mmCIF file with all atom_site columns, C-alpha atoms and ligand atoms in Angstrom:
data_model
loop_
_atom_site.group_PDB
_atom_site.id
_atom_site.type_symbol
_atom_site.label_atom_id
_atom_site.label_alt_id
_atom_site.label_comp_id
_atom_site.label_asym_id
_atom_site.label_entity_id
_atom_site.label_seq_id
_atom_site.pdbx_PDB_ins_code
_atom_site.Cartn_x
_atom_site.Cartn_y
_atom_site.Cartn_z
_atom_site.occupancy
_atom_site.B_iso_or_equiv
_atom_site.pdbx_formal_charge
_atom_site.auth_seq_id
_atom_site.auth_comp_id
_atom_site.auth_asym_id
_atom_site.auth_atom_id
_atom_site.pdbx_PDB_model_num
ATOM   1   C CA  . UNK A 1 1   ? 0.031  -0.014  -0.128  1.00 0.00 ? 1   UNK A CA  1
ATOM   2   C CA  . UNK A 1 2   ? 1.239  3.606   -0.873  1.00 0.00 ? 2   UNK A CA  1
ATOM   3   C CA  . UNK A 1 3   ? 0.396  6.584   1.338   1.00 0.00 ? 3   UNK A CA  1
ATOM   4   C CA  . UNK A 1 4   ? -2.039 9.141   0.057   1.00 0.00 ? 4   UNK A CA  1
ATOM   5   C CA  . UNK A 1 5   ? -0.925 11.896  -2.356  1.00 0.00 ? 5   UNK A CA  1
ATOM   6   C CA  . UNK A 1 6   ? 1.850  9.574   -3.458  1.00 0.00 ? 6   UNK A CA  1
ATOM   7   C CA  . UNK A 1 7   ? 3.228  10.796  -6.910  1.00 0.00 ? 7   UNK A CA  1
ATOM   8   C CA  . UNK A 1 8   ? 2.474  8.010   -9.793  1.00 0.00 ? 8   UNK A CA  1
ATOM   9   C CA  . UNK A 1 9   ? 5.828  8.762   -11.180 1.00 0.00 ? 9   UNK A CA  1
ATOM   10  C CA  . UNK A 1 10  ? 7.925  7.877   -8.142  1.00 0.00 ? 10  UNK A CA  1
ATOM   11  C CA  . UNK A 1 11  ? 8.474  4.373   -6.895  1.00 0.00 ? 11  UNK A CA  1
ATOM   12  C CA  . UNK A 1 12  ? 7.214  3.963   -3.158  1.00 0.00 ? 12  UNK A CA  1
ATOM   13  C CA  . UNK A 1 13  ? 9.828  2.009   -1.127  1.00 0.00 ? 13  UNK A CA  1
ATOM   14  C CA  . UNK A 1 14  ? 9.434  0.249   2.204   1.00 0.00 ? 14  UNK A CA  1
ATOM   15  C CA  . UNK A 1 15  ? 13.241 -0.502  2.506   1.00 0.00 ? 15  UNK A CA  1
ATOM   16  C CA  . UNK A 1 16  ? 16.396 0.909   1.054   1.00 0.00 ? 16  UNK A CA  1
ATOM   17  C CA  . UNK A 1 17  ? 17.587 -0.025  -2.338  1.00 0.00 ? 17  UNK A CA  1
ATOM   18  C CA  . UNK A 1 18  ? 21.279 -0.240  -3.328  1.00 0.00 ? 18  UNK A CA  1
ATOM   19  C CA  . UNK A 1 19  ? 23.040 0.957   -6.589  1.00 0.00 ? 19  UNK A CA  1
ATOM   20  C CA  . UNK A 1 20  ? 25.199 -1.742  -8.377  1.00 0.00 ? 20  UNK A CA  1
ATOM   21  C CA  . UNK A 1 21  ? 28.273 0.203   -7.401  1.00 0.00 ? 21  UNK A CA  1
ATOM   22  C CA  . UNK A 1 22  ? 27.768 -0.616  -3.707  1.00 0.00 ? 22  UNK A CA  1
ATOM   23  C CA  . UNK A 1 23  ? 29.906 -3.460  -3.413  1.00 0.00 ? 23  UNK A CA  1
ATOM   24  C CA  . UNK A 1 24  ? 29.125 -6.376  -0.851  1.00 0.00 ? 24  UNK A CA  1
ATOM   25  C CA  . UNK A 1 25  ? 32.225 -5.009  1.025   1.00 0.00 ? 25  UNK A CA  1
ATOM   26  C CA  . UNK A 1 26  ? 30.703 -1.541  1.310   1.00 0.00 ? 26  UNK A CA  1
ATOM   27  C CA  . UNK A 1 27  ? 27.369 -2.983  2.173   1.00 0.00 ? 27  UNK A CA  1
ATOM   28  C CA  . UNK A 1 28  ? 29.076 -5.056  5.021   1.00 0.00 ? 28  UNK A CA  1
ATOM   29  C CA  . UNK A 1 29  ? 30.536 -1.822  6.341   1.00 0.00 ? 29  UNK A CA  1
ATOM   30  C CA  . UNK A 1 30  ? 27.218 -0.527  6.873   1.00 0.00 ? 30  UNK A CA  1
ATOM   31  C CA  . UNK A 1 31  ? 26.612 -3.436  9.313   1.00 0.00 ? 31  UNK A CA  1
ATOM   32  C CA  . UNK A 1 32  ? 30.023 -2.733  11.383  1.00 0.00 ? 32  UNK A CA  1
ATOM   33  C CA  . UNK A 1 33  ? 28.998 -1.293  14.579  1.00 0.00 ? 33  UNK A CA  1
ATOM   34  C CA  . UNK A 1 34  ? 30.727 1.966   15.347  1.00 0.00 ? 34  UNK A CA  1
ATOM   35  C CA  . UNK A 1 35  ? 31.322 3.086   18.856  1.00 0.00 ? 35  UNK A CA  1
ATOM   36  C CA  . UNK A 1 36  ? 28.023 4.529   19.111  1.00 0.00 ? 36  UNK A CA  1
ATOM   37  C CA  . UNK A 1 37  ? 25.405 2.678   17.490  1.00 0.00 ? 37  UNK A CA  1
ATOM   38  C CA  . UNK A 1 38  ? 22.404 4.431   19.063  1.00 0.00 ? 38  UNK A CA  1
ATOM   39  C CA  . UNK A 1 39  ? 19.486 4.616   18.840  1.00 0.00 ? 39  UNK A CA  1
ATOM   40  C CA  . UNK A 1 40  ? 18.483 1.200   17.704  1.00 0.00 ? 40  UNK A CA  1
ATOM   41  C CA  . UNK A 1 41  ? 14.773 1.265   16.486  1.00 0.00 ? 41  UNK A CA  1
ATOM   42  C CA  . UNK A 1 42  ? 12.348 -1.146  17.352  1.00 0.00 ? 42  UNK A CA  1
ATOM   43  C CA  . UNK A 1 43  ? 10.851 -2.895  14.322  1.00 0.00 ? 43  UNK A CA  1
ATOM   44  C CA  . UNK A 1 44  ? 7.339  -1.781  15.578  1.00 0.00 ? 44  UNK A CA  1
ATOM   45  C CA  . UNK A 1 45  ? 8.324  1.919   14.773  1.00 0.00 ? 45  UNK A CA  1
ATOM   46  C CA  . UNK A 1 46  ? 8.964  1.213   11.155  1.00 0.00 ? 46  UNK A CA  1
ATOM   47  C CA  . UNK A 1 47  ? 5.441  0.625   9.811   1.00 0.00 ? 47  UNK A CA  1
ATOM   48  C CA  . UNK A 1 48  ? 4.762  1.426   6.240   1.00 0.00 ? 48  UNK A CA  1
ATOM   49  C CA  . UNK A 1 49  ? 3.078  3.676   5.217   1.00 0.00 ? 49  UNK A CA  1
ATOM   50  C CA  . UNK A 1 50  ? 3.688  5.551   8.494   1.00 0.00 ? 50  UNK A CA  1
ATOM   51  C CA  . UNK A 1 51  ? 0.747  6.373   10.761  1.00 0.00 ? 51  UNK A CA  1
ATOM   52  C CA  . UNK A 1 52  ? 2.489  9.293   12.013  1.00 0.00 ? 52  UNK A CA  1
ATOM   53  C CA  . UNK A 1 53  ? 2.563  11.633  8.970   1.00 0.00 ? 53  UNK A CA  1
ATOM   54  C CA  . UNK A 1 54  ? 0.832  12.441  5.761   1.00 0.00 ? 54  UNK A CA  1
ATOM   55  C CA  . UNK A 1 55  ? 2.097  14.056  2.439   1.00 0.00 ? 55  UNK A CA  1
ATOM   56  C CA  . UNK A 1 56  ? 0.175  17.317  1.798   1.00 0.00 ? 56  UNK A CA  1
ATOM   57  C CA  . UNK A 1 57  ? -0.035 19.476  -1.303  1.00 0.00 ? 57  UNK A CA  1
ATOM   58  C CA  . UNK A 1 58  ? 1.214  22.894  -0.459  1.00 0.00 ? 58  UNK A CA  1
ATOM   59  C CA  . UNK A 1 59  ? -1.880 25.342  -1.386  1.00 0.00 ? 59  UNK A CA  1
ATOM   60  C CA  . UNK A 1 60  ? -0.738 28.297  0.758   1.00 0.00 ? 60  UNK A CA  1
ATOM   61  C CA  . UNK A 1 61  ? 0.675  30.787  -1.741  1.00 0.00 ? 61  UNK A CA  1
ATOM   62  C CA  . UNK A 1 62  ? 2.832  32.357  0.966   1.00 0.00 ? 62  UNK A CA  1
ATOM   63  C CA  . UNK A 1 63  ? 4.721  29.077  1.580   1.00 0.00 ? 63  UNK A CA  1
ATOM   64  C CA  . UNK A 1 64  ? 7.981  29.033  -0.511  1.00 0.00 ? 64  UNK A CA  1
ATOM   65  C CA  . UNK A 1 65  ? 7.412  25.377  -1.621  1.00 0.00 ? 65  UNK A CA  1
ATOM   66  C CA  . UNK A 1 66  ? 3.696  26.451  -2.973  1.00 0.00 ? 66  UNK A CA  1
ATOM   67  C CA  . UNK A 1 67  ? 2.651  24.016  -5.670  1.00 0.00 ? 67  UNK A CA  1
ATOM   68  C CA  . UNK A 1 68  ? 4.816  21.066  -4.113  1.00 0.00 ? 68  UNK A CA  1
ATOM   69  C CA  . UNK A 1 69  ? 4.190  18.923  -1.279  1.00 0.00 ? 69  UNK A CA  1
ATOM   70  C CA  . UNK A 1 70  ? 5.067  18.767  2.450   1.00 0.00 ? 70  UNK A CA  1
ATOM   71  C CA  . UNK A 1 71  ? 5.226  16.255  5.060   1.00 0.00 ? 71  UNK A CA  1
ATOM   72  C CA  . UNK A 1 72  ? 2.831  16.912  8.114   1.00 0.00 ? 72  UNK A CA  1
ATOM   73  C CA  . UNK A 1 73  ? 2.284  15.135  11.452  1.00 0.00 ? 73  UNK A CA  1
ATOM   74  C CA  . UNK A 1 74  ? -0.970 13.250  11.935  1.00 0.00 ? 74  UNK A CA  1
ATOM   75  C CA  . UNK A 1 75  ? -0.896 13.299  15.627  1.00 0.00 ? 75  UNK A CA  1
ATOM   76  C CA  . UNK A 1 76  ? 1.247  14.940  18.501  1.00 0.00 ? 76  UNK A CA  1
ATOM   77  C CA  . UNK A 1 77  ? 5.006  13.869  18.128  1.00 0.00 ? 77  UNK A CA  1
ATOM   78  C CA  . UNK A 1 78  ? 7.035  14.188  21.571  1.00 0.00 ? 78  UNK A CA  1
ATOM   79  C CA  . UNK A 1 79  ? 10.479 15.878  21.752  1.00 0.00 ? 79  UNK A CA  1
ATOM   80  C CA  . UNK A 1 80  ? 13.214 13.411  20.495  1.00 0.00 ? 80  UNK A CA  1
ATOM   81  C CA  . UNK A 1 81  ? 10.955 10.660  19.149  1.00 0.00 ? 81  UNK A CA  1
ATOM   82  C CA  . UNK A 1 82  ? 11.406 8.868   15.916  1.00 0.00 ? 82  UNK A CA  1
ATOM   83  C CA  . UNK A 1 83  ? 9.195  9.860   13.134  1.00 0.00 ? 83  UNK A CA  1
ATOM   84  C CA  . UNK A 1 84  ? 10.470 7.987   9.994   1.00 0.00 ? 84  UNK A CA  1
ATOM   85  C CA  . UNK A 1 85  ? 13.366 6.481   8.029   1.00 0.00 ? 85  UNK A CA  1
ATOM   86  C CA  . UNK A 1 86  ? 14.621 8.373   5.202   1.00 0.00 ? 86  UNK A CA  1
ATOM   87  C CA  . UNK A 1 87  ? 14.309 5.653   2.424   1.00 0.00 ? 87  UNK A CA  1
ATOM   88  C CA  . UNK A 1 88  ? 15.869 5.688   -1.263  1.00 0.00 ? 88  UNK A CA  1
ATOM   89  C CA  . UNK A 1 89  ? 18.783 4.192   -3.143  1.00 0.00 ? 89  UNK A CA  1
ATOM   90  C CA  . UNK A 1 90  ? 21.924 4.003   -1.549  1.00 0.00 ? 90  UNK A CA  1
ATOM   91  C CA  . UNK A 1 91  ? 24.808 4.989   -3.864  1.00 0.00 ? 91  UNK A CA  1
ATOM   92  C CA  . UNK A 1 92  ? 28.635 5.818   -3.953  1.00 0.00 ? 92  UNK A CA  1
ATOM   93  C CA  . UNK A 1 93  ? 29.840 9.243   -5.465  1.00 0.00 ? 93  UNK A CA  1
ATOM   94  C CA  . UNK A 1 94  ? 31.754 7.372   -8.298  1.00 0.00 ? 94  UNK A CA  1
ATOM   95  C CA  . UNK A 1 95  ? 31.092 9.049   -11.694 1.00 0.00 ? 95  UNK A CA  1
ATOM   96  C CA  . UNK A 1 96  ? 30.537 5.447   -12.957 1.00 0.00 ? 96  UNK A CA  1
ATOM   97  C CA  . UNK A 1 97  ? 27.349 4.995   -10.680 1.00 0.00 ? 97  UNK A CA  1
ATOM   98  C CA  . UNK A 1 98  ? 24.365 5.436   -12.565 1.00 0.00 ? 98  UNK A CA  1
ATOM   99  C CA  . UNK A 1 99  ? 22.241 6.378   -9.326  1.00 0.00 ? 99  UNK A CA  1
ATOM   100 C CA  . UNK A 1 100 ? 24.694 9.204   -8.507  1.00 0.00 ? 100 UNK A CA  1
ATOM   101 C CA  . UNK A 1 101 ? 23.260 12.560  -9.451  1.00 0.00 ? 101 UNK A CA  1
ATOM   102 C CA  . UNK A 1 102 ? 25.190 15.502  -8.018  1.00 0.00 ? 102 UNK A CA  1
ATOM   103 C CA  . UNK A 1 103 ? 22.568 17.981  -8.786  1.00 0.00 ? 103 UNK A CA  1
ATOM   104 C CA  . UNK A 1 104 ? 19.885 15.893  -6.657  1.00 0.00 ? 104 UNK A CA  1
ATOM   105 C CA  . UNK A 1 105 ? 17.508 17.872  -4.293  1.00 0.00 ? 105 UNK A CA  1
ATOM   106 C CA  . UNK A 1 106 ? 16.906 14.570  -2.527  1.00 0.00 ? 106 UNK A CA  1
ATOM   107 C CA  . UNK A 1 107 ? 20.319 13.236  -1.670  1.00 0.00 ? 107 UNK A CA  1
ATOM   108 C CA  . UNK A 1 108 ? 21.427 12.731  1.919   1.00 0.00 ? 108 UNK A CA  1
ATOM   109 C CA  . UNK A 1 109 ? 24.939 11.497  3.269   1.00 0.00 ? 109 UNK A CA  1
ATOM   110 C CA  . UNK A 1 110 ? 24.426 8.201   4.902   1.00 0.00 ? 110 UNK A CA  1
ATOM   111 C CA  . UNK A 1 111 ? 28.405 7.584   5.713   1.00 0.00 ? 111 UNK A CA  1
ATOM   112 C CA  . UNK A 1 112 ? 30.923 9.958   4.936   1.00 0.00 ? 112 UNK A CA  1
ATOM   113 C CA  . UNK A 1 113 ? 33.845 7.905   5.399   1.00 0.00 ? 113 UNK A CA  1
ATOM   114 C CA  . UNK A 1 114 ? 32.240 5.113   3.353   1.00 0.00 ? 114 UNK A CA  1
ATOM   115 C CA  . UNK A 1 115 ? 31.435 7.689   0.676   1.00 0.00 ? 115 UNK A CA  1
ATOM   116 C CA  . UNK A 1 116 ? 27.705 6.535   0.519   1.00 0.00 ? 116 UNK A CA  1
ATOM   117 C CA  . UNK A 1 117 ? 24.626 8.497   0.440   1.00 0.00 ? 117 UNK A CA  1
ATOM   118 C CA  . UNK A 1 118 ? 20.672 7.939   -0.021  1.00 0.00 ? 118 UNK A CA  1
ATOM   119 C CA  . UNK A 1 119 ? 18.982 9.578   -3.051  1.00 0.00 ? 119 UNK A CA  1
ATOM   120 C CA  . UNK A 1 120 ? 15.221 9.683   -2.996  1.00 0.00 ? 120 UNK A CA  1
ATOM   121 C CA  . UNK A 1 121 ? 14.613 11.297  -6.523  1.00 0.00 ? 121 UNK A CA  1
ATOM   122 C CA  . UNK A 1 122 ? 13.009 8.494   -8.289  1.00 0.00 ? 122 UNK A CA  1
ATOM   123 C CA  . UNK A 1 123 ? 12.202 6.285   -5.435  1.00 0.00 ? 123 UNK A CA  1
ATOM   124 C CA  . UNK A 1 124 ? 11.842 6.871   -1.661  1.00 0.00 ? 124 UNK A CA  1
ATOM   125 C CA  . UNK A 1 125 ? 9.112  7.180   1.100   1.00 0.00 ? 125 UNK A CA  1
ATOM   126 C CA  . UNK A 1 126 ? 7.005  9.856   3.039   1.00 0.00 ? 126 UNK A CA  1
ATOM   127 C CA  . UNK A 1 127 ? 10.421 11.606  4.288   1.00 0.00 ? 127 UNK A CA  1
ATOM   128 C CA  . UNK A 1 128 ? 11.445 12.730  0.746   1.00 0.00 ? 128 UNK A CA  1
ATOM   129 C CA  . UNK A 1 129 ? 8.640  15.259  1.337   1.00 0.00 ? 129 UNK A CA  1
ATOM   130 C CA  . UNK A 1 130 ? 10.320 16.959  4.052   1.00 0.00 ? 130 UNK A CA  1
ATOM   131 C CA  . UNK A 1 131 ? 10.890 20.589  3.599   1.00 0.00 ? 131 UNK A CA  1
ATOM   132 C CA  . UNK A 1 132 ? 13.550 23.172  4.697   1.00 0.00 ? 132 UNK A CA  1
ATOM   133 C CA  . UNK A 1 133 ? 12.193 25.402  7.682   1.00 0.00 ? 133 UNK A CA  1
ATOM   134 C CA  . UNK A 1 134 ? 13.584 28.666  6.008   1.00 0.00 ? 134 UNK A CA  1
ATOM   135 C CA  . UNK A 1 135 ? 10.507 30.758  5.207   1.00 0.00 ? 135 UNK A CA  1
ATOM   136 C CA  . UNK A 1 136 ? 8.002  28.171  6.840   1.00 0.00 ? 136 UNK A CA  1
ATOM   137 C CA  . UNK A 1 137 ? 8.583  28.169  10.465  1.00 0.00 ? 137 UNK A CA  1
ATOM   138 C CA  . UNK A 1 138 ? 10.002 31.203  11.962  1.00 0.00 ? 138 UNK A CA  1
ATOM   139 C CA  . UNK A 1 139 ? 11.393 29.579  15.025  1.00 0.00 ? 139 UNK A CA  1
ATOM   140 C CA  . UNK A 1 140 ? 13.555 26.953  13.324  1.00 0.00 ? 140 UNK A CA  1
ATOM   141 C CA  . UNK A 1 141 ? 13.411 23.397  12.456  1.00 0.00 ? 141 UNK A CA  1
ATOM   142 C CA  . UNK A 1 142 ? 11.244 21.137  14.376  1.00 0.00 ? 142 UNK A CA  1
ATOM   143 C CA  . UNK A 1 143 ? 12.725 17.958  13.425  1.00 0.00 ? 143 UNK A CA  1
ATOM   144 C CA  . UNK A 1 144 ? 16.241 16.633  12.354  1.00 0.00 ? 144 UNK A CA  1
ATOM   145 C CA  . UNK A 1 145 ? 18.162 13.780  10.298  1.00 0.00 ? 145 UNK A CA  1
ATOM   146 C CA  . UNK A 1 146 ? 20.106 11.655  12.626  1.00 0.00 ? 146 UNK A CA  1
ATOM   147 C CA  . UNK A 1 147 ? 21.944 8.450   12.374  1.00 0.00 ? 147 UNK A CA  1
ATOM   148 C CA  . UNK A 1 148 ? 20.186 5.368   13.538  1.00 0.00 ? 148 UNK A CA  1
ATOM   149 C CA  . UNK A 1 149 ? 20.157 1.451   13.575  1.00 0.00 ? 149 UNK A CA  1
ATOM   150 C CA  . UNK A 1 150 ? 17.720 -1.145  12.560  1.00 0.00 ? 150 UNK A CA  1
ATOM   151 C CA  . UNK A 1 151 ? 17.751 -4.884  12.578  1.00 0.00 ? 151 UNK A CA  1
ATOM   152 C CA  . UNK A 1 152 ? 18.389 -5.655  8.891   1.00 0.00 ? 152 UNK A CA  1
ATOM   153 C CA  . UNK A 1 153 ? 17.589 -9.495  9.023   1.00 0.00 ? 153 UNK A CA  1
ATOM   154 C CA  . UNK A 1 154 ? 16.201 -12.514 11.206  1.00 0.00 ? 154 UNK A CA  1
ATOM   155 C CA  . UNK A 1 155 ? 19.425 -12.758 13.285  1.00 0.00 ? 155 UNK A CA  1
ATOM   156 C CA  . UNK A 1 156 ? 18.877 -9.105  14.388  1.00 0.00 ? 156 UNK A CA  1
ATOM   157 C CA  . UNK A 1 157 ? 22.000 -7.770  12.503  1.00 0.00 ? 157 UNK A CA  1
ATOM   158 C CA  . UNK A 1 158 ? 22.216 -4.072  12.755  1.00 0.00 ? 158 UNK A CA  1
ATOM   159 C CA  . UNK A 1 159 ? 22.376 -1.871  9.724   1.00 0.00 ? 159 UNK A CA  1
ATOM   160 C CA  . UNK A 1 160 ? 23.030 2.010   9.644   1.00 0.00 ? 160 UNK A CA  1
ATOM   161 C CA  . UNK A 1 161 ? 20.245 4.113   8.410   1.00 0.00 ? 161 UNK A CA  1
ATOM   162 C CA  . UNK A 1 162 ? 19.049 7.750   8.418   1.00 0.00 ? 162 UNK A CA  1
ATOM   163 C CA  . UNK A 1 163 ? 16.135 8.891   10.523  1.00 0.00 ? 163 UNK A CA  1
ATOM   164 C CA  . UNK A 1 164 ? 13.920 11.700  11.117  1.00 0.00 ? 164 UNK A CA  1
ATOM   165 C CA  . UNK A 1 165 ? 13.658 12.624  14.760  1.00 0.00 ? 165 UNK A CA  1
ATOM   166 C CA  . UNK A 1 166 ? 11.645 15.444  16.525  1.00 0.00 ? 166 UNK A CA  1
ATOM   167 C CA  . UNK A 1 167 ? 14.177 17.848  18.103  1.00 0.00 ? 167 UNK A CA  1
ATOM   168 C CA  . UNK A 1 168 ? 14.717 17.620  21.721  1.00 0.00 ? 168 UNK A CA  1
ATOM   169 C CA  . UNK A 1 169 ? 13.200 19.698  24.125  1.00 0.00 ? 169 UNK A CA  1
ATOM   170 C CA  . UNK A 1 170 ? 16.056 21.595  24.715  1.00 0.00 ? 170 UNK A CA  1
ATOM   171 C CA  . UNK A 1 171 ? 17.755 22.711  28.058  1.00 0.00 ? 171 UNK A CA  1
ATOM   172 C CA  . UNK A 1 172 ? 15.133 25.066  28.966  1.00 0.00 ? 172 UNK A CA  1
ATOM   173 C CA  . UNK A 1 173 ? 12.568 22.859  27.751  1.00 0.00 ? 173 UNK A CA  1
ATOM   174 C CA  . UNK A 1 174 ? 11.483 25.554  25.276  1.00 0.00 ? 174 UNK A CA  1
ATOM   175 C CA  . UNK A 1 175 ? 10.563 22.808  22.716  1.00 0.00 ? 175 UNK A CA  1
ATOM   176 C CA  . UNK A 1 176 ? 8.821  20.523  25.018  1.00 0.00 ? 176 UNK A CA  1
ATOM   177 C CA  . UNK A 1 177 ? 5.714  20.857  22.973  1.00 0.00 ? 177 UNK A CA  1
ATOM   178 C CA  . UNK A 1 178 ? 7.183  18.743  20.252  1.00 0.00 ? 178 UNK A CA  1
ATOM   179 C CA  . UNK A 1 179 ? 5.403  18.439  16.860  1.00 0.00 ? 179 UNK A CA  1
ATOM   180 C CA  . UNK A 1 180 ? 1.832  18.937  17.196  1.00 0.00 ? 180 UNK A CA  1
ATOM   181 C CA  . UNK A 1 181 ? -0.701 17.037  14.970  1.00 0.00 ? 181 UNK A CA  1
ATOM   182 C CA  . UNK A 1 182 ? -1.471 19.054  11.757  1.00 0.00 ? 182 UNK A CA  1
ATOM   183 C CA  . UNK A 1 183 ? 2.041  20.877  11.856  1.00 0.00 ? 183 UNK A CA  1
ATOM   184 C CA  . UNK A 1 184 ? 4.215  20.670  9.044   1.00 0.00 ? 184 UNK A CA  1
ATOM   185 C CA  . UNK A 1 185 ? 7.525  18.645  9.798   1.00 0.00 ? 185 UNK A CA  1
ATOM   186 C CA  . UNK A 1 186 ? 10.475 20.760  8.882   1.00 0.00 ? 186 UNK A CA  1
ATOM   187 C CA  . UNK A 1 187 ? 14.273 20.247  9.068   1.00 0.00 ? 187 UNK A CA  1
ATOM   188 C CA  . UNK A 1 188 ? 17.330 22.335  8.243   1.00 0.00 ? 188 UNK A CA  1
ATOM   189 C CA  . UNK A 1 189 ? 18.953 21.440  5.035   1.00 0.00 ? 189 UNK A CA  1
ATOM   190 C CA  . UNK A 1 190 ? 22.198 23.329  5.879   1.00 0.00 ? 190 UNK A CA  1
ATOM   191 C CA  . UNK A 1 191 ? 23.493 26.379  4.397   1.00 0.00 ? 191 UNK A CA  1
ATOM   192 C CA  . UNK A 1 192 ? 25.326 24.268  1.966   1.00 0.00 ? 192 UNK A CA  1
ATOM   193 C CA  . UNK A 1 193 ? 22.311 23.303  0.287   1.00 0.00 ? 193 UNK A CA  1
ATOM   194 C CA  . UNK A 1 194 ? 21.100 26.779  -0.321  1.00 0.00 ? 194 UNK A CA  1
ATOM   195 C CA  . UNK A 1 195 ? 24.225 28.074  -0.988  1.00 0.00 ? 195 UNK A CA  1
ATOM   196 C CA  . UNK A 1 196 ? 24.881 25.858  -3.948  1.00 0.00 ? 196 UNK A CA  1
ATOM   197 C CA  . UNK A 1 197 ? 21.408 26.403  -5.387  1.00 0.00 ? 197 UNK A CA  1
ATOM   198 C CA  . UNK A 1 198 ? 21.771 30.280  -5.271  1.00 0.00 ? 198 UNK A CA  1
ATOM   199 C CA  . UNK A 1 199 ? 24.848 29.996  -7.167  1.00 0.00 ? 199 UNK A CA  1
ATOM   200 C CA  . UNK A 1 200 ? 23.151 27.969  -9.723  1.00 0.00 ? 200 UNK A CA  1
ATOM   201 C CA  . UNK A 1 201 ? 20.321 30.447  -10.095 1.00 0.00 ? 201 UNK A CA  1
ATOM   202 C CA  . UNK A 1 202 ? 22.733 33.198  -10.218 1.00 0.00 ? 202 UNK A CA  1
ATOM   203 C CA  . UNK A 1 203 ? 24.569 31.431  -13.126 1.00 0.00 ? 203 UNK A CA  1
ATOM   204 C CA  . UNK A 1 204 ? 21.073 30.739  -14.942 1.00 0.00 ? 204 UNK A CA  1
ATOM   205 C CA  . UNK A 1 205 ? 20.136 34.543  -14.782 1.00 0.00 ? 205 UNK A CA  1
ATOM   206 C CA  . UNK A 1 206 ? 23.576 35.970  -15.817 1.00 0.00 ? 206 UNK A CA  1
HETATM 207 C C1  . SAM B 2 .   ? 13.585 17.106  -0.597  1.00 0.00 ? 301 SAM B C1  1
HETATM 208 S S1  . SAM B 2 .   ? 12.545 18.202  -1.547  1.00 0.00 ? 301 SAM B S1  1
HETATM 209 C C2  . SAM B 2 .   ? 11.268 18.481  -0.510  1.00 0.00 ? 301 SAM B C2  1
HETATM 210 C C3  . SAM B 2 .   ? 10.004 18.179  -1.098  1.00 0.00 ? 301 SAM B C3  1
HETATM 211 C C4  . SAM B 2 .   ? 9.522  18.833  -2.040  1.00 0.00 ? 301 SAM B C4  1
HETATM 212 N N1  . SAM B 2 .   ? 8.920  19.965  -1.620  1.00 0.00 ? 301 SAM B N1  1
HETATM 213 C C5  . SAM B 2 .   ? 8.442  17.897  -3.044  1.00 0.00 ? 301 SAM B C5  1
HETATM 214 O O1  . SAM B 2 .   ? 7.427  18.343  -3.135  1.00 0.00 ? 301 SAM B O1  1
HETATM 215 O O2  . SAM B 2 .   ? 8.940  17.233  -3.650  1.00 0.00 ? 301 SAM B O2  1
HETATM 216 C C6  . SAM B 2 .   ? 13.631 19.584  -1.763  1.00 0.00 ? 301 SAM B C6  1
HETATM 217 C C7  . SAM B 2 .   ? 13.010 20.847  -2.568  1.00 0.00 ? 301 SAM B C7  1
HETATM 218 O O3  . SAM B 2 .   ? 11.743 21.288  -1.844  1.00 0.00 ? 301 SAM B O3  1
HETATM 219 C C8  . SAM B 2 .   ? 11.817 22.672  -1.889  1.00 0.00 ? 301 SAM B C8  1
HETATM 220 N N2  . SAM B 2 .   ? 11.943 23.396  -0.704  1.00 0.00 ? 301 SAM B N2  1
HETATM 221 C C9  . SAM B 2 .   ? 11.933 22.701  0.447   1.00 0.00 ? 301 SAM B C9  1
HETATM 222 N N3  . SAM B 2 .   ? 12.050 23.500  1.558   1.00 0.00 ? 301 SAM B N3  1
HETATM 223 C C10 . SAM B 2 .   ? 11.824 24.684  0.877   1.00 0.00 ? 301 SAM B C10 1
HETATM 224 C C11 . SAM B 2 .   ? 12.015 25.995  1.549   1.00 0.00 ? 301 SAM B C11 1
HETATM 225 N N4  . SAM B 2 .   ? 11.997 26.320  2.683   1.00 0.00 ? 301 SAM B N4  1
HETATM 226 N N5  . SAM B 2 .   ? 11.937 27.079  0.545   1.00 0.00 ? 301 SAM B N5  1
HETATM 227 C C12 . SAM B 2 .   ? 11.759 26.814  -0.757  1.00 0.00 ? 301 SAM B C12 1
HETATM 228 N N6  . SAM B 2 .   ? 11.664 25.737  -1.282  1.00 0.00 ? 301 SAM B N6  1
HETATM 229 C C13 . SAM B 2 .   ? 11.672 24.677  -0.491  1.00 0.00 ? 301 SAM B C13 1
HETATM 230 C C14 . SAM B 2 .   ? 12.923 23.110  -3.126  1.00 0.00 ? 301 SAM B C14 1
HETATM 231 O O4  . SAM B 2 .   ? 12.407 23.194  -4.209  1.00 0.00 ? 301 SAM B O4  1
HETATM 232 C C15 . SAM B 2 .   ? 13.801 21.808  -2.738  1.00 0.00 ? 301 SAM B C15 1
HETATM 233 O O5  . SAM B 2 .   ? 14.793 21.604  -3.716  1.00 0.00 ? 301 SAM B O5  1
#
């Protein structure tokens, strides 16, 4: 089953896929436990489609991603809680890797040392619709991408993933409300994402 508002041209994934350039050695390295392999996610949290989010067409003209889609919470999500995995195609940054697109707007680093990233341009899950907070939520992001670990087989072998988590309550508990039902889930893509794109736009105009 696919989530509501899922676009026809995009493949809906319930697990990561791997490009041919991801060798078995690289794949195995994602199983190697680092010193800090937490949090480990309970399989119960990995239901697909996710009951905690919904994909929403953005009709508000003042929204900077008007005409596109965003991801909203369907229920209250407490601070620091897990929301959803970021799924797509795991690829290398080799020029010969057909799944590597340096211009992708849906690409997230999975492991810098291994040179692996996850691209959700052509296939992914609800997480690919998470927008950046700029121009959307004055007080900043209410969610973040973080490393996490899941059981990848019946033996409980752990494998690294990128997860979306609600930001923590903060030292003064300023963000103790977490994300309220109906609220848009937004992260920070980082200045690098926007700087790169501003440069491209200037080139197109000039
Ligand atoms: C990962 S996609 C997010 C989902 C996208 N809105 C969609 O419907 O497919 C990233 C793209 O969304 C748009 N976007 C996300 N956050 C934005 C923001 N705060 N302001 C303007 N555009 C944004 C940009 O076009 C960006 O390249």
